[in-house]
Short mmCIF file of C-alpha atoms and ligand atoms in Angstrom, two decimals:
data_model
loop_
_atom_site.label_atom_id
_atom_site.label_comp_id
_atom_site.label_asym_id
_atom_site.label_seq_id
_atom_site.Cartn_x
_atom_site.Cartn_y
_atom_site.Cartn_z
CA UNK A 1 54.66 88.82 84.12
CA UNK A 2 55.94 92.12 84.49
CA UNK A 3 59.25 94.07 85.29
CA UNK A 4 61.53 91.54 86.66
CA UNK A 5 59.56 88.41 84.95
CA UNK A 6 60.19 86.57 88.02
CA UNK A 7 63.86 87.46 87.85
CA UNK A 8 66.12 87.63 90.72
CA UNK A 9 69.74 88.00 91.69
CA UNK A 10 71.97 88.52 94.79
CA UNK A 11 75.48 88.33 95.58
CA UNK A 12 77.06 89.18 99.04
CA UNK A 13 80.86 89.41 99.32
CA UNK A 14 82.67 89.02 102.66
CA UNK A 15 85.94 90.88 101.71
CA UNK A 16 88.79 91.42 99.27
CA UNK A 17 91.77 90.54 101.69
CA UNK A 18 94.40 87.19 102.63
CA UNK A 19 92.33 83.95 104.09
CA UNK A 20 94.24 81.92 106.25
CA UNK A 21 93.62 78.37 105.69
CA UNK A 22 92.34 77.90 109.01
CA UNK A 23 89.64 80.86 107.90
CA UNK A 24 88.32 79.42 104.88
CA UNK A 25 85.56 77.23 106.06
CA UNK A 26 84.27 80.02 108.26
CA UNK A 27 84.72 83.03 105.39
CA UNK A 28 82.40 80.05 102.93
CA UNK A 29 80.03 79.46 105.93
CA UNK A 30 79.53 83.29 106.80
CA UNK A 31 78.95 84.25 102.92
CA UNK A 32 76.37 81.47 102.45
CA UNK A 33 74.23 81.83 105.41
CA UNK A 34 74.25 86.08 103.98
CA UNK A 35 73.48 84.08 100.85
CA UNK A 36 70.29 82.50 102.52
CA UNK A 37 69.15 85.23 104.04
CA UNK A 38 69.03 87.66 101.09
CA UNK A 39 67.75 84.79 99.07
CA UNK A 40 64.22 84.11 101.33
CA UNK A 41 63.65 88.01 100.92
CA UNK A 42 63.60 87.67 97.35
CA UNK A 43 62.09 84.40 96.74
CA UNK A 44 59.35 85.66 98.99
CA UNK A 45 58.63 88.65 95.91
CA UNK A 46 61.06 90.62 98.85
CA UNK A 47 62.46 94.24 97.90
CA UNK A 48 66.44 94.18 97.00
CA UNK A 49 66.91 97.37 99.57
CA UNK A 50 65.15 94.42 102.21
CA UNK A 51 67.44 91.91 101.14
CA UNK A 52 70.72 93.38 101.09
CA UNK A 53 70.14 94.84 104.41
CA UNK A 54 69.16 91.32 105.74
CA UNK A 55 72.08 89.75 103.91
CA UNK A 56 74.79 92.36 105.42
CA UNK A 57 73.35 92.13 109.14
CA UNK A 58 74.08 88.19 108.87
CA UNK A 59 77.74 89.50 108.13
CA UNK A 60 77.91 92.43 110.72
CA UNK A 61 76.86 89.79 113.59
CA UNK A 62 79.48 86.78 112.24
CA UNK A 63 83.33 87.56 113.98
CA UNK A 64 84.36 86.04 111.05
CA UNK A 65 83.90 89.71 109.26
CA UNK A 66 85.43 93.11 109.75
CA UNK A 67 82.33 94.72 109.75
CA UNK A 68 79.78 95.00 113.28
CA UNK A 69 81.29 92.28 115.38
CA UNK A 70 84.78 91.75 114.61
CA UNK A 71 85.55 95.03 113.34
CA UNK A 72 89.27 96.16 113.21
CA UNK A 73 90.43 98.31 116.00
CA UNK A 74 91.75 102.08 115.20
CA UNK A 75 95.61 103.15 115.94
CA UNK A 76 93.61 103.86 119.75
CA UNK A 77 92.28 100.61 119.75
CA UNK A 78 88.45 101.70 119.40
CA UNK A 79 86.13 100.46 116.34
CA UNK A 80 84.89 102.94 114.43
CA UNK A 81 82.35 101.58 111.72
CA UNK A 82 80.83 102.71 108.23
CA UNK A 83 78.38 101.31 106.16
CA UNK A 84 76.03 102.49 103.20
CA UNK A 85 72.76 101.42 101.45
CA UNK A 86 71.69 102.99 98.48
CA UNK A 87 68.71 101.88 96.49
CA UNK A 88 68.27 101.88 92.40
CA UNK A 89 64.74 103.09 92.41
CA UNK A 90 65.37 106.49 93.40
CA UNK A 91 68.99 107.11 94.50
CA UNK A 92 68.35 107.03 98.09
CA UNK A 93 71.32 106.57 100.04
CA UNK A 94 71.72 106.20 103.90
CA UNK A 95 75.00 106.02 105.19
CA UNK A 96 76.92 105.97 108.60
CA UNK A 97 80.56 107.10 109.03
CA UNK A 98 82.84 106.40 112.03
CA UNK A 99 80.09 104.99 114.05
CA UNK A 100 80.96 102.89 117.64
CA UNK A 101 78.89 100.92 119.64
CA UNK A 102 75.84 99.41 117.53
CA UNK A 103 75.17 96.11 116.80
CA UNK A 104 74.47 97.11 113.28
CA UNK A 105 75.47 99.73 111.51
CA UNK A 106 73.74 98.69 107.97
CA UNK A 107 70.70 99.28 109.65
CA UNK A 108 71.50 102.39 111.23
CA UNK A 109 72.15 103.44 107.61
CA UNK A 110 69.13 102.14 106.43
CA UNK A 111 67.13 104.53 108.91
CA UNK A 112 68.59 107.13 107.14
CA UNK A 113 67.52 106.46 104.01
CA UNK A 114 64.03 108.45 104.22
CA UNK A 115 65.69 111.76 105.95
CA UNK A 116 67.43 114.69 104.01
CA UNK A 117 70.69 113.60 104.67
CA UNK A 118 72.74 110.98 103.10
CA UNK A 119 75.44 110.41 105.58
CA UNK A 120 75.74 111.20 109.40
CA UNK A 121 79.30 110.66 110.87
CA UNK A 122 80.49 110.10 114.59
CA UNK A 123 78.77 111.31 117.76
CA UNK A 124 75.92 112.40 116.01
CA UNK A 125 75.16 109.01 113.95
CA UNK A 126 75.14 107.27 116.99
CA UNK A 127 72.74 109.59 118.37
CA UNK A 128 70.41 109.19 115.19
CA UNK A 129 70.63 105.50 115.98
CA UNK A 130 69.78 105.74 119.34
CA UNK A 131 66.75 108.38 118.56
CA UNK A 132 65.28 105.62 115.76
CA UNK A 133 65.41 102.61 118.44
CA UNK A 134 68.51 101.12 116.75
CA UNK A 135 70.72 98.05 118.57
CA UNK A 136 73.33 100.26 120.57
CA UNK A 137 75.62 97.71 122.59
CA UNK A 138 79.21 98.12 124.93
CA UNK A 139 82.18 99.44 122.58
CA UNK A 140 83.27 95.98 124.22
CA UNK A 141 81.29 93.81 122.53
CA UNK A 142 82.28 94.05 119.28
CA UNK A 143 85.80 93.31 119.34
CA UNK A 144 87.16 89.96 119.13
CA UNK A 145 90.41 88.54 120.56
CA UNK A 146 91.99 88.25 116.77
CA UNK A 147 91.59 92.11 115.87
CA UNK A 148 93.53 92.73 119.45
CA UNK A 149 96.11 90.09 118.41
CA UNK A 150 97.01 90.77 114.64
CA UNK A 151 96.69 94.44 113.69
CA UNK A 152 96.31 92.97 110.00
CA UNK A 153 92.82 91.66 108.91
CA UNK A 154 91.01 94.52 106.90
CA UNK A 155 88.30 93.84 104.63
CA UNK A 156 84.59 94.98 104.07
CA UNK A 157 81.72 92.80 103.49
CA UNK A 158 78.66 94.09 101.21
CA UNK A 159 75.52 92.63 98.86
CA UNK A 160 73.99 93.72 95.78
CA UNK A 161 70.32 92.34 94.83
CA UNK A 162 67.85 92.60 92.03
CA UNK A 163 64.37 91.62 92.78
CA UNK A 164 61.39 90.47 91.04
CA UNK A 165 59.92 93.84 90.37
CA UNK A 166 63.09 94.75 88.62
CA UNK A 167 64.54 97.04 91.43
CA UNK A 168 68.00 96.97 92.29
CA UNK A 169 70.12 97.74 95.89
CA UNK A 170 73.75 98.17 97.14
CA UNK A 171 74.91 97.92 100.45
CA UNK A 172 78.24 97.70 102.23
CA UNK A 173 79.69 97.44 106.10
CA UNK A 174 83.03 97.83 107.71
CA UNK A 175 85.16 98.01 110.56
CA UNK A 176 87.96 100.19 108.19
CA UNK A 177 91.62 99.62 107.90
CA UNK A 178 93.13 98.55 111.16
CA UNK A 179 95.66 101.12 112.98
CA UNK A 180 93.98 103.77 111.18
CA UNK A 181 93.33 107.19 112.39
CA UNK A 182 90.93 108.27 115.22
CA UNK A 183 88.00 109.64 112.38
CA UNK A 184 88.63 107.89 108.99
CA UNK A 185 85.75 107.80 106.45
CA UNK A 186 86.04 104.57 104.93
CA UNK A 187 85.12 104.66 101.10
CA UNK A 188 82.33 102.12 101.82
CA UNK A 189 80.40 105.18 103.60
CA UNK A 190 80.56 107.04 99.80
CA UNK A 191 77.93 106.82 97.28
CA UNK A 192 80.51 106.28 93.67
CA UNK A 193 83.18 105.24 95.94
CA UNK A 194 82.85 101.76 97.79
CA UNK A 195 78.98 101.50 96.31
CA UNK A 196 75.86 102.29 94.03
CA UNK A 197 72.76 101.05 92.81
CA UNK A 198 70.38 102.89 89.83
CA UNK A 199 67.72 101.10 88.20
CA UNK A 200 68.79 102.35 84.78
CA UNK A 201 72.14 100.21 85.03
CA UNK A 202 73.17 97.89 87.69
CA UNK A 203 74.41 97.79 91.36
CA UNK A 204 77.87 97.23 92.98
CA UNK A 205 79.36 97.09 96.08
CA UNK A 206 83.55 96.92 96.64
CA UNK A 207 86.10 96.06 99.01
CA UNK A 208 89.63 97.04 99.34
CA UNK A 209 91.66 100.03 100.32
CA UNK A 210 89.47 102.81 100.73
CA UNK A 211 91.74 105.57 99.78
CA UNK A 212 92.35 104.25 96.21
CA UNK A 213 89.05 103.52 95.77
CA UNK A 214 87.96 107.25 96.61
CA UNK A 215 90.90 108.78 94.83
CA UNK A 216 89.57 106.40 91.66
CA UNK A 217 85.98 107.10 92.33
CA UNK A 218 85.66 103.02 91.19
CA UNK A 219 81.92 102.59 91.71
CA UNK A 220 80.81 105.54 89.39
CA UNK A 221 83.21 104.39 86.79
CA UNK A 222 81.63 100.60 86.86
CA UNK A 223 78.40 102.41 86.77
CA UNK A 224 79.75 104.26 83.59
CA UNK A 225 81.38 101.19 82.08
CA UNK A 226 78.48 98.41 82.83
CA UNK A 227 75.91 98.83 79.99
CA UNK A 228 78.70 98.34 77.39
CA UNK A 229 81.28 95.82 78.60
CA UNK A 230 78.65 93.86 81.18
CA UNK A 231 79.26 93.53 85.47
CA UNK A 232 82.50 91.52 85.22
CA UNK A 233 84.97 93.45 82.79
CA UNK A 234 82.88 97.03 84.44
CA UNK A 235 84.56 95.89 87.66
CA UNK A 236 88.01 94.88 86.47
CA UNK A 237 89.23 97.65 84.01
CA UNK A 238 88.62 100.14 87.06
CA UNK A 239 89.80 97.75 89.70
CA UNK A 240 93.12 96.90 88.03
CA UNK A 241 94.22 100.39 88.32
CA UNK A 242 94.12 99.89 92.30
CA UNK A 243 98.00 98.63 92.32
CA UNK A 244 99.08 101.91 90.92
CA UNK A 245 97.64 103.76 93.80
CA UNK A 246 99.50 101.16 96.36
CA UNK A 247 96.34 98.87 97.07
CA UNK A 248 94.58 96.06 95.94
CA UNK A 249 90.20 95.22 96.16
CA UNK A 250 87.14 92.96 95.02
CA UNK A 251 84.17 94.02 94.04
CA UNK A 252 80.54 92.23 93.00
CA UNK A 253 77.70 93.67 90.66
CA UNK A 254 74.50 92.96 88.59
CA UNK A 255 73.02 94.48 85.94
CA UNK A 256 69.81 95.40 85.36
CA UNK A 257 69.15 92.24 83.27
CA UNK A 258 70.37 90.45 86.19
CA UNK A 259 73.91 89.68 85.08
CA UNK A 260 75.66 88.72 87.96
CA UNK A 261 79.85 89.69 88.19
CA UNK A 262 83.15 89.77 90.21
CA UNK A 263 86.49 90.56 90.03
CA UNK A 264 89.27 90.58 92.08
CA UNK A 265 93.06 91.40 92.64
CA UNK A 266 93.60 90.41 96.17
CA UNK A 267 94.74 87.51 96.83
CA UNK A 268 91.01 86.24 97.96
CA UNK A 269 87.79 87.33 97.72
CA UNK A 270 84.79 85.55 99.28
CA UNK A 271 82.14 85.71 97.77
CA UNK A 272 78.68 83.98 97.35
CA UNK A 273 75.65 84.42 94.38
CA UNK A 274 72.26 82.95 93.63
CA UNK A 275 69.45 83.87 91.18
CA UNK A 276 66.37 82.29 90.29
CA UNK A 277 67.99 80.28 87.12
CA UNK A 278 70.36 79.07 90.31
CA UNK A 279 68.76 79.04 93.70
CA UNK A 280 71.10 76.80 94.95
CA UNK A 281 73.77 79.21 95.15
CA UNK A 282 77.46 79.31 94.93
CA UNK A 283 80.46 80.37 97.09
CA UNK A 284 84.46 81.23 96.33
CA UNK A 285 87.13 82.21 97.78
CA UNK A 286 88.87 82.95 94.71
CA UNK A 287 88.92 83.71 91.07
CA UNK A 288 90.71 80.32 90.85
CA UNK A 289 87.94 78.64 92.02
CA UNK A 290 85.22 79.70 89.61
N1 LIG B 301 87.23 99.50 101.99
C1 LIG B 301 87.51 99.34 103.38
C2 LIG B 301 88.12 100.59 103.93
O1 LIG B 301 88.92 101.22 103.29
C3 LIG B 301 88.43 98.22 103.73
C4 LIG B 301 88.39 97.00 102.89
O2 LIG B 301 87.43 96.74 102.17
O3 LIG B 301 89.34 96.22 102.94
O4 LIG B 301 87.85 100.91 105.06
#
């Protein structure tokens, strides 16, 4: 067998942030069932770019997640949405920034993917998703009672995948920081910011404040870092600089050998893996845990 050998890997993350007790079962419920889905696109000999996205819409349409449904509100109560693919094979990267009203905006992103641009923002990306046939919906529908309530919740939720022929895929999805300004880019819209995937190395996908992790460009420095030190210690030497910048984040990667890591220094992180030595699958909430 050939370049994967039958090798696979995924991880999906549902967001470096505080989970209530009362959230816990929900936050292991949504990652698993993103788990699942990314896992029957890969078992099936499935592409990675295919699975991630089909992991992440699982997340966009669960409340549970501040990403699609659910998404934080801005300082004028709207949600404004980014989200990102980008696959290892040849650096494609489709990305949507400050997009309202679609169901999902992964896939809006993933549309994108074949055109010249990488990342259409506002107005316009909503218009690209409505010219491809994408899921437009009411502003309305996506919010949820708890983002009106508790101007608080913030997190991102994303999935990185190897598949069987070896290829590897990053994508992330989020309803940004709540209260922020009318316009924000999150980083999770920014290839070597919240995300990135290359065949030659590995693929990662973060969560956490989005101005640090721009300012620390934290996804091309795990890039950098991952043949030597491996996925885990790629993510934390980066990571642990967050606190100096005033935040805090998570982050999951494989390598290209199908390593799996991830690191955190908020005070949760939910995250679920699974690869073919362990189908089954796994969830945390925590570093603790593992
Ligand atoms: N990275 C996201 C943003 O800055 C938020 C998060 O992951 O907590 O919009």
């Amino acid at each position: 067998m050939m370049p994967g050998q039958g090798r696979w890997a995924l991880a999906v993350h549902g967001g470096a942030k505080l989970i209530a007790p009362d959230a816990r079962e929900g936050n292991r419920r949504g990652c698993l069932a993103a788990l699942a889905a990314g896992r029957t696109v890969l078992t099936r000999g499935g592409s990675a770019i295919d699975a991630v996205e089909a992991a992440v819409r699982i997340l966009e349409a669960d409340p549970t997640f501040n990403a699609g449904k659910g998404s934080a509100l801005t300082g004028e109560g709207e949600i404004e949405m980014c989200a990102a693919i980008m696959s290892g094979v040849d650096l494609a990267v489709g990305a949507v920034g400050v997009i309202k009203a679609v169901r999902h905006p992964i896939s809006v992103a993933r549309l994108l993917m074949p055109e010249d641009e990488i990342l259409v923002a506002g107005p316009g990306a909503r218009r690209f998703a409505a010219e491809k046939g994408a899921e437009l919906c009411d502003p309305e529908e996506l919010v949820v009672e708890k983002q009106r309530r508790e101007l608080a919740e913030h997190d991102t939720v994303g999935a990185v995948a190897l598949d069987t022929a070896g290829n590897l895929a990053a994508a992330t999805s989020t309803g940004g920081l709540p209260g922020a300004k009318p316009g924000r880019m999150a980083d999770s819209a920014l290839p070597g910011c919240g995300y990135y995937a290359d065949n030659a190395i590995g693929a990662l996908a973060l969560s956490g404040k989005g101005e640090a992790i721009a300012r620390l460009a934290i996804s091309s420095e795990v890039i950098r870092l991952m043949p030597e030190i491996g996925p885990e210690a790629a993510l934390e030497r980066p990571l642990s600089k967050l606190p100096h910048l005033g935040g805090d984040g998570g982050g999951i990667a494989i390598r290209k050998d199908g390593a799996i890591g991830w690191w955190h220094n908020s005070p949760h992180f939910a995250v679920a893996t699974a690869s073919a030595a362990q189908p089954a699958g796994r969830v945390w909430l925590n570093k603790d845990e593992a």
